[in-house]
Structure formats: structure tokens, C-alpha cells
Coordinates of C-alpha atoms and ligand atoms in Angstrom, one line a residue:
M32 CA 8.7 -19.0 8.4
S33 CA 5.8 -17.7 10.4
E34 CA 2.3 -18.9 10.7
F35 CA -0.7 -16.5 10.7
D36 CA -4.4 -16.8 10.6
A37 CA -4.5 -14.2 7.8
I38 CA -1.8 -12.9 5.5
F39 CA -2.3 -9.7 3.5
V40 CA -0.5 -9.0 0.2
G41 CA 0.2 -5.2 0.3
A42 CA -0.5 -2.5 2.9
G43 CA -3.0 -0.4 1.1
H44 CA -5.6 1.2 3.5
N45 CA -8.2 -1.5 2.6
S46 CA -5.9 -4.2 3.7
L47 CA -4.9 -2.3 6.9
A48 CA -8.6 -1.7 7.8
C49 CA -9.4 -5.4 7.2
A50 CA -6.3 -6.5 9.2
A51 CA -7.2 -4.1 12.1
H52 CA -10.8 -5.5 12.3
L53 CA -9.6 -9.1 12.2
A54 CA -6.7 -8.5 14.6
L55 CA -9.2 -7.0 17.1
K56 CA -11.3 -10.2 16.6
G57 CA -8.3 -12.2 17.7
W58 CA -6.9 -13.2 14.4
K59 CA -3.1 -13.4 14.0
T60 CA -2.5 -11.1 11.0
G61 CA 0.6 -10.6 8.9
I62 CA 0.9 -7.8 6.3
F63 CA 3.6 -7.9 3.7
E64 CA 4.3 -4.7 1.7
R65 CA 6.8 -4.5 -1.1
G66 CA 7.4 -0.8 -0.7
A67 CA 9.6 0.8 2.0
T68 CA 6.5 2.5 3.4
I69 CA 2.9 1.4 3.8
G70 CA -0.3 3.1 2.6
G71 CA -0.1 2.5 -1.1
A72 CA -1.8 5.4 -2.8
V73 CA -2.3 7.2 0.6
Q74 CA 1.2 8.5 1.6
T75 CA 2.6 11.8 2.6
R76 CA 6.3 12.6 2.0
E77 CA 8.7 15.5 1.5
Y78 CA 9.1 15.0 -2.2
T79 CA 10.4 18.5 -2.9
L80 CA 12.2 20.3 0.0
P81 CA 12.6 19.6 3.7
G82 CA 9.5 20.6 5.6
F83 CA 7.1 20.5 2.6
R84 CA 4.8 17.5 3.0
H85 CA 3.1 16.3 -0.1
D86 CA 0.3 13.8 -0.4
F87 CA 1.5 11.3 -3.0
G88 CA -2.0 10.3 -4.1
A89 CA -5.2 10.8 -2.1
M90 CA -5.6 14.1 -0.5
N91 CA -9.4 14.3 0.2
L92 CA -10.2 12.0 3.0
S93 CA -14.0 12.6 3.1
L94 CA -14.7 9.0 2.1
F95 CA -12.7 7.7 5.1
A96 CA -14.3 10.2 7.5
G97 CA -17.7 9.1 6.3
S98 CA -16.9 5.4 6.2
A99 CA -18.5 2.6 8.2
F100 CA -15.0 1.7 9.4
H101 CA -14.5 5.2 10.8
K102 CA -17.9 5.1 12.4
K103 CA -17.1 1.9 14.2
Y104 CA -13.5 2.7 15.2
A105 CA -13.4 6.5 15.5
N106 CA -12.1 6.3 19.1
E107 CA -9.4 3.7 18.3
L108 CA -8.3 5.7 15.3
K109 CA -8.2 8.9 17.3
S110 CA -6.2 7.2 20.0
H111 CA -3.7 6.2 17.3
G112 CA -3.3 9.8 16.2
L113 CA -6.0 10.2 13.5
E114 CA -6.7 13.9 13.0
F115 CA -8.7 15.6 10.2
A116 CA -8.5 19.1 8.9
P117 CA -12.1 20.2 8.0
V118 CA -12.6 22.2 4.8
A119 CA -15.3 24.8 4.4
D120 CA -14.5 26.0 0.8
C121 CA -14.4 22.7 -0.9
F122 CA -14.0 23.0 -4.7
A123 CA -14.2 25.6 -7.4
S124 CA -13.6 26.0 -11.1
A125 CA -11.7 28.9 -12.7
F126 CA -12.7 29.7 -16.3
P127 CA -10.8 31.1 -19.3
D128 CA -13.3 34.1 -19.3
G129 CA -12.0 35.2 -15.9
R130 CA -15.1 34.0 -13.9
W131 CA -15.2 31.3 -11.2
F132 CA -17.8 29.2 -9.4
G133 CA -17.3 27.2 -6.2
V134 CA -19.1 25.1 -3.7
S135 CA -18.6 25.9 0.0
N136 CA -20.3 24.1 2.9
D137 CA -22.3 27.3 3.5
L138 CA -25.4 27.0 1.3
E139 CA -26.1 30.7 1.1
K140 CA -22.5 31.3 -0.2
T141 CA -22.8 28.6 -2.9
A142 CA -26.3 29.6 -3.9
S143 CA -25.5 33.2 -4.3
R144 CA -22.4 32.4 -6.4
M145 CA -24.6 30.1 -8.5
A146 CA -27.3 32.8 -8.9
A147 CA -24.7 35.0 -10.5
F148 CA -24.6 32.5 -13.4
S149 CA -28.3 31.4 -13.3
S150 CA -31.1 32.1 -10.8
A151 CA -32.8 29.0 -12.1
D152 CA -29.7 26.9 -11.3
A153 CA -29.5 28.3 -7.8
A154 CA -33.2 27.3 -7.2
T155 CA -32.5 23.8 -8.5
W156 CA -29.4 23.6 -6.2
R157 CA -31.5 24.4 -3.2
R158 CA -34.1 21.8 -4.3
L159 CA -31.4 19.2 -4.7
V160 CA -29.9 20.0 -1.3
D161 CA -33.3 19.7 0.3
A162 CA -33.9 16.3 -1.3
F163 CA -30.4 15.0 -0.6
P164 CA -30.9 13.3 2.7
G165 CA -33.7 11.2 1.2
E166 CA -31.6 10.3 -1.8
A167 CA -28.3 9.8 0.0
E168 CA -29.8 7.2 2.3
H169 CA -30.3 4.8 -0.6
L170 CA -27.2 5.6 -2.5
F171 CA -24.9 5.3 0.5
R172 CA -26.7 2.1 1.5
L173 CA -26.1 0.7 -2.0
L174 CA -22.4 1.8 -2.1
G175 CA -21.8 0.6 1.5
A176 CA -23.3 -2.9 1.2
P177 CA -21.9 -6.1 -0.3
M178 CA -22.9 -6.8 -3.9
S179 CA -25.0 -9.8 -2.9
G180 CA -28.5 -10.6 -4.0
R181 CA -29.7 -10.3 -0.4
A182 CA -28.1 -6.9 0.2
L183 CA -29.4 -5.6 -3.2
A184 CA -32.9 -6.9 -2.5
G185 CA -32.8 -5.1 0.9
T186 CA -31.7 -1.9 -0.7
A187 CA -34.3 -2.1 -3.4
W188 CA -37.1 -2.9 -0.9
N189 CA -36.1 0.0 1.3
L190 CA -36.0 2.3 -1.7
W191 CA -39.4 1.2 -3.0
R192 CA -40.9 1.5 0.5
K193 CA -39.6 5.0 1.1
K194 CA -39.9 6.5 -2.4
G195 CA -42.5 4.4 -4.2
F196 CA -42.1 2.8 -7.6
A197 CA -41.7 6.0 -9.5
G198 CA -39.2 7.4 -7.0
A199 CA -37.2 4.2 -7.1
L200 CA -37.1 4.4 -10.9
D201 CA -35.8 8.0 -10.6
T202 CA -32.9 6.8 -8.4
G203 CA -32.2 3.9 -10.8
R204 CA -32.1 6.4 -13.7
L205 CA -29.7 8.6 -11.8
L206 CA -27.4 5.6 -11.4
L207 CA -27.5 4.9 -15.1
S208 CA -27.2 8.5 -16.4
S209 CA -24.1 10.1 -17.9
P210 CA -22.9 13.3 -16.2
R211 CA -24.0 15.4 -19.2
A212 CA -27.5 13.9 -19.2
W213 CA -28.0 14.6 -15.5
L214 CA -26.4 18.1 -15.7
D215 CA -28.4 19.1 -18.8
E216 CA -31.6 18.0 -17.2
N217 CA -31.0 20.0 -14.0
F218 CA -28.8 23.1 -14.8
E219 CA -28.5 25.7 -17.6
S220 CA -25.2 27.4 -16.9
P221 CA -22.2 25.9 -18.7
H222 CA -20.0 27.1 -15.9
V223 CA -22.0 25.3 -13.2
K224 CA -22.2 22.2 -15.4
A225 CA -18.4 22.1 -16.0
T226 CA -17.7 22.7 -12.3
L227 CA -19.8 19.7 -11.2
A228 CA -18.9 17.4 -14.2
T229 CA -15.2 17.5 -13.2
W230 CA -15.9 15.1 -10.4
G231 CA -16.6 12.5 -13.0
M232 CA -13.0 13.0 -14.2
H233 CA -11.7 12.1 -10.8
L234 CA -12.8 8.6 -11.8
D235 CA -13.1 7.7 -15.5
F236 CA -16.4 9.3 -16.2
A237 CA -16.1 11.7 -19.0
P238 CA -19.3 13.7 -19.5
D239 CA -20.9 11.2 -21.9
I240 CA -20.2 8.0 -20.1
A241 CA -23.3 6.2 -18.8
G242 CA -23.2 5.6 -15.1
G243 CA -21.1 8.7 -14.3
A244 CA -23.8 11.1 -13.1
V245 CA -23.9 9.8 -9.6
F246 CA -20.3 10.9 -8.8
P247 CA -20.7 14.6 -9.6
Y248 CA -24.1 14.4 -7.8
L249 CA -22.8 12.8 -4.7
E250 CA -19.6 14.8 -4.4
S251 CA -21.2 18.1 -4.9
M252 CA -24.1 17.4 -2.6
A253 CA -21.9 15.8 0.1
N254 CA -19.5 18.8 -0.1
Q255 CA -22.4 21.2 0.2
C256 CA -24.0 19.4 3.1
F257 CA -20.9 18.1 5.0
G258 CA -17.9 19.9 3.6
M259 CA -14.7 18.0 3.0
V260 CA -11.9 16.8 5.1
L261 CA -8.1 16.5 4.6
G262 CA -5.7 14.8 6.9
R263 CA -4.0 17.1 9.5
G264 CA -0.4 17.1 8.5
G265 CA -1.0 14.8 5.5
A266 CA -3.3 12.1 4.3
D267 CA -1.0 9.5 5.9
T268 CA -2.7 10.3 9.2
I269 CA -5.2 7.5 8.4
I270 CA -2.3 5.1 7.6
R271 CA -0.5 5.8 10.8
A272 CA -3.7 5.3 12.8
L273 CA -4.6 2.1 11.0
S274 CA -1.2 0.6 11.4
G275 CA -1.2 1.6 15.0
M276 CA -4.5 -0.3 15.4
V277 CA -3.1 -3.3 13.7
T278 CA 0.1 -3.5 15.7
A279 CA -1.6 -2.7 19.0
A280 CA -3.8 -5.7 18.3
G281 CA -0.8 -7.9 17.7
G282 CA -0.7 -7.7 13.9
K283 CA 2.7 -7.7 12.2
I284 CA 3.5 -5.3 9.3
T285 CA 6.7 -6.1 7.2
T286 CA 7.9 -3.6 4.6
G287 CA 10.3 -4.3 1.8
A288 CA 8.6 -7.6 1.5
E289 CA 7.3 -8.3 -2.0
V290 CA 5.0 -11.2 -2.3
A291 CA 6.1 -13.2 -5.4
E292 CA 3.6 -16.1 -5.1
I293 CA 0.5 -17.1 -3.2
T294 CA 0.9 -20.8 -2.4
V295 CA -2.0 -23.1 -3.0
A296 CA -2.6 -26.7 -2.0
A297 CA -5.6 -28.8 -2.7
G298 CA -7.5 -25.8 -4.1
K299 CA -6.9 -23.6 -1.0
A300 CA -4.5 -20.7 -0.4
T301 CA -2.0 -21.8 2.2
G302 CA 0.3 -18.7 2.4
V303 CA 2.8 -16.7 0.5
R304 CA 6.3 -16.9 -0.9
L305 CA 8.2 -13.6 -0.8
A306 CA 10.6 -12.5 -3.5
S307 CA 13.4 -13.1 -1.0
G308 CA 12.4 -16.8 -0.9
E309 CA 10.9 -16.7 2.6
T310 CA 7.6 -18.4 3.0
H311 CA 4.8 -17.8 5.5
T312 CA 1.6 -19.8 6.1
A313 CA -1.9 -18.6 6.6
T314 CA -4.4 -21.0 8.2
K315 CA -7.6 -19.1 7.5
A316 CA -7.1 -16.5 4.7
V317 CA -4.8 -14.9 2.2
I318 CA -6.1 -11.5 1.3
A319 CA -4.6 -9.9 -1.8
G320 CA -4.9 -6.1 -2.1
V321 CA -3.5 -6.1 -5.7
A322 CA -4.6 -5.4 -9.2
P323 CA -6.5 -8.3 -10.8
K324 CA -3.9 -8.9 -13.6
A325 CA -1.1 -9.2 -11.1
L326 CA -3.1 -11.7 -9.2
A327 CA -3.7 -13.9 -12.2
E328 CA -0.4 -13.4 -14.0
K329 CA 2.2 -13.1 -11.2
L330 CA 0.9 -14.3 -7.8
L331 CA -0.9 -17.4 -9.1
P332 CA 1.5 -18.7 -11.8
N333 CA -0.6 -21.9 -12.3
G334 CA -3.8 -20.0 -12.4
T335 CA -7.0 -21.1 -10.6
S336 CA -9.3 -24.0 -11.4
D337 CA -11.6 -21.5 -13.2
A338 CA -10.3 -20.4 -16.6
G339 CA -13.1 -17.9 -16.8
F340 CA -12.0 -16.1 -13.7
D341 CA -8.3 -16.2 -14.8
A342 CA -9.3 -14.7 -18.2
A343 CA -11.5 -12.0 -16.5
M344 CA -8.6 -11.0 -14.2
K345 CA -6.2 -10.7 -17.2
K346 CA -8.7 -8.7 -19.2
F347 CA -9.6 -6.3 -16.3
R348 CA -9.8 -2.9 -17.9
H349 CA -7.8 0.0 -16.5
A350 CA -8.7 3.7 -16.8
P351 CA -6.5 6.4 -18.3
G352 CA -3.5 7.5 -16.2
T353 CA -2.7 10.4 -14.0
M354 CA 0.4 12.6 -13.6
M355 CA 1.1 14.2 -10.3
I356 CA 3.1 17.4 -10.0
H357 CA 4.0 18.4 -6.5
L358 CA 5.2 22.0 -6.0
A359 CA 6.8 23.7 -3.0
L360 CA 5.7 27.3 -3.2
D361 CA 6.6 30.6 -1.7
D362 CA 3.0 31.6 -1.7
L363 CA -0.4 30.3 -3.0
P364 CA -1.3 31.0 -6.6
D365 CA -2.8 34.4 -7.4
W366 CA -5.9 33.3 -9.2
R367 CA -6.9 35.8 -11.8
A368 CA -10.6 35.0 -11.3
G369 CA -10.6 36.1 -7.7
A370 CA -8.6 36.1 -4.5
E371 CA -11.2 34.0 -2.8
L372 CA -10.0 31.0 -4.8
R373 CA -6.9 30.9 -2.6
Q374 CA -9.1 29.5 0.2
F375 CA -10.4 26.5 -1.7
A376 CA -9.1 22.9 -1.2
Y377 CA -9.5 22.1 -4.9
I378 CA -9.4 24.3 -8.0
H379 CA -10.6 22.5 -11.1
L380 CA -9.3 23.8 -14.5
S381 CA -11.6 22.0 -16.9
P382 CA -13.4 24.7 -19.0
S383 CA -16.3 22.8 -20.5
L384 CA -18.0 19.5 -20.9
D385 CA -16.8 19.3 -24.5
A386 CA -13.2 20.0 -23.4
M387 CA -13.4 17.2 -20.9
S388 CA -14.9 14.8 -23.4
R389 CA -12.1 15.6 -25.9
T390 CA -9.4 15.1 -23.2
Y391 CA -10.8 11.7 -22.3
Q392 CA -11.0 10.7 -26.0
Q393 CA -7.5 11.9 -26.6
A394 CA -6.1 9.8 -23.7
M395 CA -8.1 6.8 -24.8
S396 CA -6.5 6.9 -28.2
G397 CA -3.0 7.3 -26.9
M398 CA -2.6 11.0 -27.4
L399 CA -1.2 13.5 -24.9
P400 CA -4.1 15.8 -24.3
D401 CA -3.5 19.4 -25.5
E402 CA -5.7 20.5 -22.5
P403 CA -5.6 18.0 -19.7
V404 CA -8.1 18.3 -16.9
L405 CA -6.3 19.8 -13.9
V406 CA -7.2 19.4 -10.3
V407 CA -5.1 21.8 -8.3
G408 CA -5.1 21.0 -4.7
Q409 CA -4.2 23.7 -2.1
P410 CA -3.9 21.6 1.1
T411 CA -1.9 24.3 2.9
A412 CA -4.8 26.7 2.4
V413 CA -6.6 24.4 4.9
D414 CA -3.8 22.9 6.9
P415 CA -0.7 25.2 7.1
S416 CA 1.2 22.5 9.1
R417 CA 2.3 20.8 5.9
A418 CA 4.8 23.5 5.0
P419 CA 7.2 25.8 6.8
E420 CA 5.6 29.0 8.1
G421 CA 4.1 31.2 5.3
K422 CA 5.0 28.6 2.6
H423 CA 2.7 26.3 0.7
V424 CA 2.5 23.0 -1.2
L425 CA 0.5 22.6 -4.4
W426 CA -0.9 19.2 -5.4
V427 CA -1.5 19.1 -9.1
Q428 CA -3.4 16.1 -10.5
V429 CA -3.2 15.9 -14.3
R430 CA -6.2 13.8 -15.4
M431 CA -6.6 11.5 -18.3
L432 CA -3.3 10.6 -19.8
P433 CA -2.3 7.5 -21.8
A434 CA 0.2 5.1 -20.4
E435 CA 1.7 4.5 -23.8
I436 CA 2.2 7.7 -25.8
L437 CA 1.3 7.4 -29.5
G438 CA 1.1 11.1 -30.3
D439 CA 0.5 14.6 -29.0
A440 CA -2.9 16.3 -29.6
A441 CA -1.0 19.7 -29.5
G442 CA 1.5 18.4 -32.1
K443 CA 4.4 19.6 -30.0
I444 CA 5.9 16.6 -28.1
A445 CA 7.2 13.7 -30.2
P446 CA 5.9 10.3 -28.9
A447 CA 8.4 8.8 -26.5
H448 CA 8.6 7.0 -23.2
W449 CA 7.1 8.9 -20.3
D450 CA 10.6 9.1 -18.6
N451 CA 11.8 11.2 -21.5
I452 CA 8.9 13.6 -21.9
K453 CA 7.4 14.0 -18.4
E454 CA 9.2 17.2 -17.6
S455 CA 8.1 18.8 -20.9
Y456 CA 4.5 17.7 -20.4
A457 CA 4.7 19.2 -16.8
E458 CA 5.7 22.5 -18.5
R459 CA 2.5 22.3 -20.6
V460 CA 0.6 21.9 -17.3
L461 CA 2.3 24.8 -15.7
D462 CA 1.7 26.9 -18.8
I463 CA -2.0 26.2 -18.4
I464 CA -2.0 27.1 -14.7
E465 CA -0.1 30.3 -15.5
T466 CA -3.0 31.4 -17.7
Y467 CA -5.3 31.2 -14.7
A468 CA -2.7 32.2 -12.0
P469 CA -0.1 34.4 -13.6
G470 CA 3.3 34.4 -11.8
L471 CA 3.0 30.9 -10.4
R472 CA 6.4 29.9 -11.8
Q473 CA 8.1 32.7 -9.8
K474 CA 6.7 31.2 -6.6
I475 CA 8.0 27.7 -7.2
L476 CA 10.7 26.7 -4.7
G477 CA 10.9 23.0 -5.7
R478 CA 9.0 20.5 -7.8
A479 CA 8.6 16.8 -8.2
V480 CA 6.9 15.2 -11.2
F481 CA 5.4 11.7 -11.2
S482 CA 4.4 10.4 -14.6
P483 CA 1.7 7.8 -14.9
L484 CA 4.5 5.2 -15.1
D485 CA 6.2 6.6 -12.0
L486 CA 2.9 6.2 -10.2
E487 CA 2.9 2.5 -11.2
R488 CA 6.6 2.2 -10.1
E489 CA 5.6 3.5 -6.7
N490 CA 2.6 1.2 -6.5
P491 CA 2.0 -1.5 -9.0
N492 CA -1.8 -1.4 -8.4
L493 CA -1.8 2.0 -10.3
V494 CA -1.4 0.2 -13.6
G495 CA -0.3 2.7 -16.3
G496 CA -0.9 5.4 -13.7
D497 CA -4.6 4.4 -13.3
Q498 CA -5.4 6.1 -10.0
I499 CA -8.6 4.2 -9.5
C500 CA -7.2 0.7 -10.2
G501 CA -9.7 -0.2 -12.9
S502 CA -12.3 1.5 -15.0
H503 CA -15.6 2.1 -13.0
H504 CA -17.8 2.0 -16.1
L505 CA -21.0 0.1 -15.6
A506 CA -19.7 -3.1 -17.2
Q507 CA -17.0 -3.3 -14.6
N508 CA -18.8 -2.0 -11.5
F509 CA -21.4 -3.2 -9.1
L510 CA -22.0 -7.0 -9.7
F511 CA -19.2 -6.9 -12.3
R512 CA -16.3 -5.6 -10.1
P513 CA -13.8 -7.1 -10.6
A514 CA -15.7 -9.7 -12.6
R515 CA -19.2 -11.3 -12.7
G516 CA -19.5 -13.8 -9.8
Y517 CA -16.6 -12.4 -7.8
A518 CA -18.0 -9.1 -6.4
G519 CA -18.0 -10.6 -2.9
W520 CA -14.1 -10.5 -2.6
N521 CA -14.0 -14.2 -3.3
T522 CA -11.9 -16.1 -5.8
P523 CA -12.1 -19.7 -7.1
V524 CA -9.3 -20.6 -4.7
G525 CA -10.5 -21.4 -1.3
N526 CA -9.3 -19.0 1.5
L527 CA -8.1 -16.5 -1.1
H528 CA -9.7 -13.1 -1.2
L529 CA -9.2 -9.9 -3.2
T530 CA -9.6 -6.5 -1.6
G531 CA -8.8 -2.9 -2.7
A532 CA -9.8 -0.4 -5.3
A533 CA -10.2 -3.1 -8.0
T534 CA -13.0 -4.7 -6.0
W535 CA -16.5 -3.5 -5.1
P536 CA -17.2 -0.7 -4.2
G537 CA -14.1 0.6 -6.0
A538 CA -11.6 3.3 -5.6
G539 CA -11.3 5.9 -2.9
T540 CA -10.3 6.1 0.7
G541 CA -13.5 4.7 2.2
A542 CA -11.8 1.4 3.3
A543 CA -15.1 -0.2 2.3
S544 CA -13.9 -3.3 0.5
G545 CA -11.5 -4.1 3.3
Y546 CA -14.0 -3.6 6.1
M547 CA -16.8 -5.5 4.4
L548 CA -14.5 -8.4 3.7
A549 CA -13.3 -8.3 7.3
Q550 CA -16.8 -8.5 8.6
Q551 CA -17.6 -11.4 6.2
L552 CA -14.6 -13.3 7.6
G553 CA -14.5 -12.3 11.2
G554 CA -18.0 -11.2 12.0
R555 CA -19.1 -7.8 13.1
Ligands
FAD889 C1 -2.9 10.3 -7.6 C2 -4.1 9.8 -6.8 C3 -5.0 10.7 -6.2 C4 -6.0 10.2 -5.5 N1 -6.9 11.0 -4.9 C5 -7.8 10.6 -4.1 C6 -8.5 11.4 -3.2 O1 -8.2 12.6 -3.1 N2 -9.5 10.9 -2.4 C7 -9.8 9.6 -2.4 O2 -10.7 9.1 -1.7 N3 -9.1 8.7 -3.2 C8 -8.1 9.2 -4.0 N4 -7.4 8.3 -4.7 C9 -7.8 6.9 -4.8 C10 -7.4 6.1 -3.5 O3 -6.2 6.7 -3.0 C11 -7.1 4.7 -3.8 O4 -8.3 4.1 -4.5 C12 -7.0 3.8 -2.6 O5 -6.0 4.4 -1.7 C13 -6.5 2.4 -2.9 O6 -6.4 1.7 -1.8 P1 -6.1 0.1 -1.8 O7 -6.4 -0.4 -0.5 O8 -6.8 -0.5 -3.0 O9 -4.5 -0.1 -2.0 P2 -3.4 0.7 -2.7 O10 -3.3 2.1 -2.1 O11 -3.4 0.6 -4.1 O12 -2.1 -0.1 -2.0 C14 -1.7 -1.3 -2.5 C15 -0.4 -1.7 -1.8 O13 -0.1 -3.0 -2.2 C16 1.3 -3.1 -2.4 N5 1.6 -4.3 -3.2 C17 1.1 -4.5 -4.5 N6 1.6 -5.7 -5.0 C18 2.3 -6.2 -3.9 C19 3.0 -7.5 -3.8 N7 3.1 -8.4 -4.8 N8 3.7 -7.7 -2.6 C20 3.6 -6.8 -1.6 N9 2.9 -5.6 -1.7 C21 2.3 -5.3 -2.9 C22 1.6 -1.8 -3.1 O14 3.0 -1.5 -3.0 C23 0.7 -0.8 -2.3 O15 1.4 -0.3 -1.1 C24 -6.3 8.8 -5.4 C25 -5.3 7.9 -6.0 C26 -4.2 8.4 -6.6 C27 -3.2 7.4 -7.2

């Protein structure tokens, strides 16, 4: 048995960032991770063949690069090996009619590509880019602050002072709009709209879901203005740097150590009991980087004193799942729409807003989508170090899949457990990519397929393959993430805190919930 000031359940990047800050403040921190490796959804491994390094989950580290944590600790992270690979050609969509549109960090390039679809849209794009610094200040402030009345009032006051009442209402309206509403108001080209709307599908914002417009808006503007970054050698560069910071500051990280229970006495968390039976005590805090349902049902077998909190944790809504297909390739895909597409970090295959809405609806009703949204990542186009010389990896994210399969929208795959059909569904995905990039199959040297349930096996926070650990729809975001009254990473149990994607401000590699909690506990 060991005694710590703070014990962390799980070694996701939020927990690591929180632990690093607290350890540097002199806290004795212990992190217990059930897996053999740390990093949760941010890991890089040779899933296919030796020398081919694949990002298990997150590939785009722009959120981490732009985070408050990185701003504060850039030097420390760098000294522990953090290295980014900057991306100039960020994302593009290829379309069934053979055309493509993409956003590069060079405004003239993006605008001239857009003008080929609509000169009015290109003018709108320039106007939005010009206005972005003024808008971003408020949005990033909102997304980077705790969900407390005080922080919200400060953000609202600043917004009103800088933009006036009408301007503030416009920002509020953007936050409430669906992707389609915002896109229809601003753009006319269906190709442009589909390209931008796909960012909503990285979360669970199909085109008609209220509250989703801000994600396509922020991603496309941020990529235009700042580009994107990947991790040099793999996304796990942030995990190695974070763990280096934790251990250099005296923190202890233990892998293969599943926490079976959070121990509680007199209404306060006192430590953890591992599945092995070992117990460890925490004098100041237990910080759980887990999915809410696991907290309520597994880690606190007797619940908390607050039945409302327990019920909210059990009813926490997850988003549709993801399948990941990792390919080792002889060469990058030959995109029919244009060779320039080989330079982009992401190619979206999501032909229209209607197709995306249909895909989401199919997944929500338990059907295998006939045309899933595909995010095809080409990390080696940016960072060749991830594969042997001249070879490549492809990171294929298959968005919006049901965890439990009730049917197939294409009527071809009989409902079954994912373990039995994942390879045939992966064939459907490859068939779709082949229509855009003929000859892909001949380039495949190795492949590894992770069904939504495989993702959950690797990391139980990815419930049903939900890559964002909980729907981000308005009723479960902001003051309601993970539940009303608990957006401040608190729980009804004293000294027990939640962090991670299920908590405010949600999924992504921004380390924001971990760092904000760390400052709350240990000071700035
Ligand atoms: C396929 C996929 C693609 C993604 N792409 C991107 C992207 O490109 N860019 C981006 O910004 N974000 C992306 N994301 C989202 C982002 O990676 C996650 O939101 C983020 O990494 C979650 O971090 P976290 O701190 O919540 O913890 P997690 O990464 O969820 O880690 C939690 C850890 O806790 C451990 N754990 C759980 N229960 C226990 C227990 N009882 N005992 C001990 N350990 C336990 C787990 O094993 C895991 O290691 C992606 C996610 C996925 C899955």
C-alpha cells in the first residue's frame, strides 16, 4: 500500500496533464492505468507491420498545440521530447462527381479552390477569415474556462463589451445553430457545405443537430488561420512528454493496474482498490478519468449520497461508434479527383449534407450505414517518419456506427456481433475508398481493423466505440456535462473528481478538463 496526495484512475492525457501540474506543485501523485500502455485514446503502435506506426485514435493534435496547458508548459514538454509535425494542407473532400475542395493554411489557395465552386462563397470565406480573430477570442475563452457562473459572466461581459448586444446575440446564435443552418446561411456550393459539415461528424453533430455549427466553423477557420499539427513520429509524442513531466516531478505511473473500486469513508474518497486487491490511499484527491457510467456502476458500488447524481451518471448518453481501419501501404492512394489530394492530412468522403444526416440516423437506429462517413488520414504525407522509407500508413476513421447491430441499411450483412462482421464491413469501407482512389487494394501491405467494440476493449471509456466519450449535444454539454450541477469536475463525494472527455469541455486532445481541474486543486 502506498500513500499519495492524489490518485488518478486511468492514464488518459487529461489525467496526465492534471498529474503533471499537481506534481510540479509538490503533490505526490500516483496514476493507475489498466492497460499495458498509457495514453488511452492517444497511442501510436505498430498495428500492421514492423516499422509502420499507426495512431490508435487521435491523430490531429491541434487542440493540444493550442491548449492552455501547452502554452504554460511548452518548454517542459519540449524537454521531454514533444515534437509536432505542422500541416499546411489540412483537410479536403473528394466527391463522387470527380471534383474536390480543400482547405490549406494559405488563404489564396483555399479561396481560389472555393471560387471554382462559387465566387460568392470565396468572398464569404475571406470575410469570415477576417472576422475570425474577433470571434475566436470569445469562443476560445468560453471553451477554455470552467463552467462556473463567474466564468460565464466574465465571458458574457467581455463579449458584450467588445461586440455590443447585437454582436453578442450573433455569437450566441452561432453556438445554438445546427451545421446546416449555419452553412445554408453562409454558403451556396453543396461541395463547400459538405466539406465543412464533416467536422460536425468528428463529434456527433449530424447536419441538423442544434449546437453543431460551432465545430465546422472553428475547425475550418482554425485550419485556415493556423494550419493543423500532427505528432512527429506519432500522436503519442504528447503522452511521452506528459509522462516524462509527471515522473520527473516525482509522480508514479503504474500500468496493468485496473482500479476496481474507489474507497470512500465518511463521505470522502480515501483511495483506490485495484483488481489485484492492492489498496492505495489518497489524502487530498481521487481523480477518475473514466466514463460516468463506469464511475457510478463499477467504481462506486454503493453509489454516492446523491441519487440524482448516480442516476445521471448511469443515464449519460453516448454517441454512435467508430471503426478504425489501419493500413500499411506501398504508396499513398491515387485520388481520382486530383493528385494534390495526396498532400492533405485528412480526406473526407462524405458526399452531401443529406448523406451525412442519413448515415447518422441509420447508426442511431442500429443499422450499419450503407455509406458511412469516412475520414481518411494520411499522416505519412506530412510525417514520413511513421513508415519505412517510401511506404505509408493510412488512418481510416469510419464514423457513425451502432454498437449493437440490428440491421444493414444496404441489406447485405446479416445482423451479428461486431466480432463476426467487422472484416466484411471493412470491405464495404475499402470498396467506397476504391471508388475515389482506384487501385488502393493493390497497395495494401497490411491491415488492422478495430470495430467499435474493439475500441471499447482497448479503452473502456470509448463506450460502444464512442470516440468522444458521450454525446456533445446541447443537453449534455456546457453546464450539463456530465450532468447539471457537476460541470466543475466535482462529485457528491468529497475529494472525488471526474476528468476527461466526458466532462467539460469535452472530447479532444486539448487537456482542458485535466488542466482546469489541476488549477482548481493546486492553484495556478
Ligand atoms: C478513434 C478516435 C479518433 C480520435 N481523433 C481525434 C483527433 O484526431 N483529434 C483530437 O483532438 N481528438 C481525437 N479523438 C478524441 C480524443 O482522443 C479523446 O477525447 C481524448 O484522448 C480522451 O482523453 P481522456 O483524458 O478523456 O482519456 P482517455 O483517452 O479516454 O483515457 C482513459 C484511460 O483510462 C483508463 N481506464 C479506464 N478505466 C480504468 C480503470 N477502472 N482503472 C484504470 N484505468 C482505467 C483507460 O484504459 C484509458 O487508458 C479521437 C478519439 C478516438 C477514439
